[in-house]
Amino acid sequence: MTSAAERGPERPVAVVDALRAAISEGEFAPNQRLVEADLSEQFGASRAAVRAALLELTSEGLVERMQNRGARVRAISLDEAVEITEVRMVLEGLLAAKAATRLSDDDRTRLRGIGAAMEHAVSAGDLLGYSERNRELHALVREAGEQRTAGRILERLRGQNVRHQFRLAMHPGRPSVSLPQHLAIIDALCAGDPDRAEEAMRAHLRSVVETLPEVGSAPTRVVEPQRW
């Protein structure tokens, strides 16, 4: 483990970012206790910096404070996961429309490469690879949309919803359903058609909303996300 001295001067923002990433990437399970002393050692940070990070992440909805019991990773219910996805539908539709008119040639090349990699992952049965390309596609749309407010909100929502997103990606048959939806998004973006890009993104996330209840009632898979 890297020591605090090896990591360099402590910055409170860096502690928040590191802990946020660890929660968002599934390193901590829902309802898992977050012990300040353990986190201080893990991240090479002072107890004060960890405490400040936990307070910040509580305001973001990633952590919840328990009376006389410290902090834990906040678990997201199925109903809340559906609500989050409905909000994503609006915001990511907006970003897709904006991105369609702002993409560079390099962006279009990246998009087509992501689409090809998604097709290969589905044909190879590579669910983790498909999940990573999915994340990459949505991140590219957020970046290219150049709408910082929507982008910040979506980053928070993604962190809150990471477990439901992963279970959806691992749901049998789901990649075959979502692949043509993602390819439609890519096609509209590369064509520079904002209306079609927005509708394709909304249609995809509408499908997610419809599928989440089915995924929520299924047994939890053994595989868990390590890095998104």
mmCIF file of N, CA and C in Angstrom, residues 169-220:
data_model
loop_
_atom_site.group_PDB
_atom_site.id
_atom_site.type_symbol
_atom_site.label_atom_id
_atom_site.label_comp_id
_atom_site.label_asym_id
_atom_site.label_seq_id
_atom_site.Cartn_x
_atom_site.Cartn_y
_atom_site.Cartn_z
ATOM 1 N N ALA A 169 -26.168 -4.623 -16.971
ATOM 2 C CA ALA A 169 -25.218 -5.035 -18.008
ATOM 3 C C ALA A 169 -24.990 -6.545 -17.988
ATOM 4 N N MET A 170 -25.064 -7.162 -16.785
ATOM 5 C CA MET A 170 -24.824 -8.594 -16.650
ATOM 6 C C MET A 170 -26.093 -9.425 -16.853
ATOM 7 N N HIS A 171 -27.241 -8.762 -17.059
ATOM 8 C CA HIS A 171 -28.509 -9.476 -17.197
ATOM 9 C C HIS A 171 -28.515 -10.285 -18.499
ATOM 10 N N PRO A 172 -28.857 -11.568 -18.446
ATOM 11 C CA PRO A 172 -28.823 -12.409 -19.654
ATOM 12 C C PRO A 172 -29.627 -11.804 -20.802
ATOM 13 N N GLY A 173 -28.983 -11.686 -21.951
ATOM 14 C CA GLY A 173 -29.642 -11.190 -23.151
ATOM 15 C C GLY A 173 -29.704 -9.681 -23.281
ATOM 16 N N ARG A 174 -29.352 -8.952 -22.208
ATOM 17 C CA ARG A 174 -29.465 -7.501 -22.262
ATOM 18 C C ARG A 174 -28.549 -6.863 -23.310
ATOM 19 N N PRO A 175 -27.267 -7.269 -23.422
ATOM 20 C CA PRO A 175 -26.417 -6.637 -24.444
ATOM 21 C C PRO A 175 -26.972 -6.761 -25.854
ATOM 22 N N SER A 176 -27.602 -7.879 -26.180
ATOM 23 C CA SER A 176 -28.168 -8.050 -27.525
ATOM 24 C C SER A 176 -29.324 -7.095 -27.764
ATOM 25 N N VAL A 177 -30.029 -6.736 -26.675
ATOM 26 C CA VAL A 177 -31.128 -5.773 -26.789
ATOM 27 C C VAL A 177 -30.592 -4.352 -26.906
ATOM 28 N N SER A 178 -29.599 -4.024 -26.076
ATOM 29 C CA SER A 178 -29.119 -2.646 -26.044
ATOM 30 C C SER A 178 -28.139 -2.314 -27.169
ATOM 31 N N LEU A 179 -27.510 -3.336 -27.776
ATOM 32 C CA LEU A 179 -26.545 -3.061 -28.851
ATOM 33 C C LEU A 179 -27.155 -2.251 -29.990
ATOM 34 N N PRO A 180 -28.291 -2.674 -30.582
ATOM 35 C CA PRO A 180 -28.847 -1.846 -31.664
ATOM 36 C C PRO A 180 -29.244 -0.448 -31.202
ATOM 37 N N GLN A 181 -29.607 -0.312 -29.926
ATOM 38 C CA GLN A 181 -29.928 1.015 -29.393
ATOM 39 C C GLN A 181 -28.683 1.894 -29.364
ATOM 40 N N HIS A 182 -27.575 1.332 -28.902
ATOM 41 C CA HIS A 182 -26.326 2.094 -28.873
ATOM 42 C C HIS A 182 -25.840 2.421 -30.289
ATOM 43 N N LEU A 183 -25.989 1.476 -31.197
ATOM 44 C CA LEU A 183 -25.564 1.738 -32.577
ATOM 45 C C LEU A 183 -26.420 2.834 -33.212
ATOM 46 N N ALA A 184 -27.704 2.897 -32.841
ATOM 47 C CA ALA A 184 -28.578 3.961 -33.350
ATOM 48 C C ALA A 184 -28.124 5.318 -32.827
ATOM 49 N N ILE A 185 -27.705 5.358 -31.564
ATOM 50 C CA ILE A 185 -27.182 6.604 -30.990
ATOM 51 C C ILE A 185 -25.929 7.037 -31.747
ATOM 52 N N ILE A 186 -25.021 6.102 -31.955
ATOM 53 C CA ILE A 186 -23.777 6.413 -32.656
ATOM 54 C C ILE A 186 -24.050 6.889 -34.075
ATOM 55 N N ASP A 187 -24.961 6.224 -34.765
ATOM 56 C CA ASP A 187 -25.290 6.596 -36.143
ATOM 57 C C ASP A 187 -25.837 8.015 -36.213
ATOM 58 N N ALA A 188 -26.748 8.360 -35.290
ATOM 59 C CA ALA A 188 -27.337 9.702 -35.283
ATOM 60 C C ALA A 188 -26.297 10.761 -34.941
ATOM 61 N N LEU A 189 -25.422 10.447 -33.997
ATOM 62 C CA LEU A 189 -24.366 11.392 -33.628
ATOM 63 C C LEU A 189 -23.423 11.644 -34.802
ATOM 64 N N CYS A 190 -22.990 10.573 -35.436
ATOM 65 C CA CYS A 190 -22.056 10.721 -36.551
ATOM 66 C C CYS A 190 -22.701 11.422 -37.743
ATOM 67 N N ALA A 191 -24.022 11.313 -37.869
ATOM 68 C CA ALA A 191 -24.746 11.994 -38.948
ATOM 69 C C ALA A 191 -24.976 13.470 -38.636
ATOM 70 N N GLY A 192 -24.680 13.872 -37.407
ATOM 71 C CA GLY A 192 -24.872 15.264 -37.019
ATOM 72 C C GLY A 192 -26.325 15.651 -36.894
ATOM 73 N N ASP A 193 -27.186 14.703 -36.545
ATOM 74 C CA ASP A 193 -28.631 14.933 -36.458
ATOM 75 C C ASP A 193 -29.032 15.031 -34.987
ATOM 76 N N PRO A 194 -29.199 16.254 -34.431
ATOM 77 C CA PRO A 194 -29.477 16.401 -32.999
ATOM 78 C C PRO A 194 -30.813 15.803 -32.572
ATOM 79 N N ASP A 195 -31.851 15.973 -33.381
ATOM 80 C CA ASP A 195 -33.161 15.442 -33.010
ATOM 81 C C ASP A 195 -33.136 13.916 -32.939
ATOM 82 N N ARG A 196 -32.526 13.293 -33.923
ATOM 83 C CA ARG A 196 -32.458 11.835 -33.939
ATOM 84 C C ARG A 196 -31.546 11.321 -32.830
ATOM 85 N N ALA A 197 -30.465 12.046 -32.550
ATOM 86 C CA ALA A 197 -29.568 11.633 -31.469
ATOM 87 C C ALA A 197 -30.272 11.691 -30.124
ATOM 88 N N GLU A 198 -31.034 12.756 -29.898
ATOM 89 C CA GLU A 198 -31.760 12.874 -28.632
ATOM 90 C C GLU A 198 -32.790 11.766 -28.489
ATOM 91 N N GLU A 199 -33.540 11.507 -29.533
ATOM 92 C CA GLU A 199 -34.566 10.471 -29.469
ATOM 93 C C GLU A 199 -33.950 9.085 -29.304
ATOM 94 N N ALA A 200 -32.826 8.830 -29.976
ATOM 95 C CA ALA A 200 -32.155 7.526 -29.833
ATOM 96 C C ALA A 200 -31.677 7.321 -28.401
ATOM 97 N N MET A 201 -31.125 8.377 -27.779
ATOM 98 C CA MET A 201 -30.668 8.265 -26.390
ATOM 99 C C MET A 201 -31.850 8.056 -25.456
ATOM 100 N N ARG A 202 -32.922 8.795 -25.675
ATOM 101 C CA ARG A 202 -34.104 8.637 -24.830
ATOM 102 C C ARG A 202 -34.696 7.240 -24.981
ATOM 103 N N ALA A 203 -34.739 6.738 -26.207
ATOM 104 C CA ALA A 203 -35.291 5.400 -26.436
ATOM 105 C C ALA A 203 -34.469 4.347 -25.709
ATOM 106 N N HIS A 204 -33.149 4.502 -25.736
ATOM 107 C CA HIS A 204 -32.277 3.558 -25.045
ATOM 108 C C HIS A 204 -32.547 3.568 -23.543
ATOM 109 N N LEU A 205 -32.596 4.760 -22.935
ATOM 110 C CA LEU A 205 -32.789 4.839 -21.492
ATOM 111 C C LEU A 205 -34.230 4.494 -21.098
ATOM 112 N N ARG A 206 -35.166 4.689 -22.007
ATOM 113 C CA ARG A 206 -36.539 4.224 -21.748
ATOM 114 C C ARG A 206 -36.552 2.705 -21.643
ATOM 115 N N SER A 207 -35.758 2.060 -22.475
ATOM 116 C CA SER A 207 -35.625 0.607 -22.416
ATOM 117 C C SER A 207 -34.998 0.174 -21.097
ATOM 118 N N VAL A 208 -34.038 0.945 -20.612
ATOM 119 C CA VAL A 208 -33.420 0.646 -19.318
ATOM 120 C C VAL A 208 -34.463 0.712 -18.208
ATOM 121 N N VAL A 209 -35.282 1.764 -18.225
ATOM 122 C CA VAL A 209 -36.341 1.909 -17.217
ATOM 123 C C VAL A 209 -37.273 0.706 -17.233
ATOM 124 N N GLU A 210 -37.620 0.243 -18.423
ATOM 125 C CA GLU A 210 -38.539 -0.883 -18.550
ATOM 126 C C GLU A 210 -37.913 -2.194 -18.067
ATOM 127 N N THR A 211 -36.590 -2.310 -18.160
ATOM 128 C CA THR A 211 -35.901 -3.550 -17.819
ATOM 129 C C THR A 211 -35.479 -3.620 -16.361
ATOM 130 N N LEU A 212 -35.268 -2.484 -15.698
ATOM 131 C CA LEU A 212 -34.770 -2.469 -14.333
ATOM 132 C C LEU A 212 -35.605 -3.307 -13.358
ATOM 133 N N PRO A 213 -36.958 -3.246 -13.402
ATOM 134 C CA PRO A 213 -37.717 -4.085 -12.463
ATOM 135 C C PRO A 213 -37.432 -5.578 -12.628
ATOM 136 N N GLU A 214 -37.245 -6.015 -13.863
ATOM 137 C CA GLU A 214 -36.923 -7.416 -14.115
ATOM 138 C C GLU A 214 -35.558 -7.763 -13.545
ATOM 139 N N VAL A 215 -34.601 -6.864 -13.716
ATOM 140 C CA VAL A 215 -33.255 -7.092 -13.200
ATOM 141 C C VAL A 215 -33.257 -7.064 -11.676
ATOM 142 N N GLY A 216 -34.050 -6.147 -11.099
ATOM 143 C CA GLY A 216 -34.093 -6.012 -9.655
ATOM 144 C C GLY A 216 -34.649 -7.229 -8.950
ATOM 145 N N SER A 217 -35.472 -8.008 -9.633
ATOM 146 C CA SER A 217 -36.057 -9.197 -9.020
ATOM 147 C C SER A 217 -35.222 -10.444 -9.248
ATOM 148 N N ALA A 218 -34.168 -10.323 -10.073
ATOM 149 C CA ALA A 218 -33.326 -11.488 -10.378
ATOM 150 C C ALA A 218 -32.281 -11.686 -9.294
ATOM 151 N N PRO A 219 -31.788 -12.930 -9.100
ATOM 152 C CA PRO A 219 -30.725 -13.165 -8.120
ATOM 153 C C PRO A 219 -29.474 -12.385 -8.485
ATOM 154 N N THR A 220 -28.740 -11.956 -7.466
ATOM 155 C CA THR A 220 -27.501 -11.208 -7.696
ATOM 156 C C THR A 220 -26.437 -12.117 -8.277
#
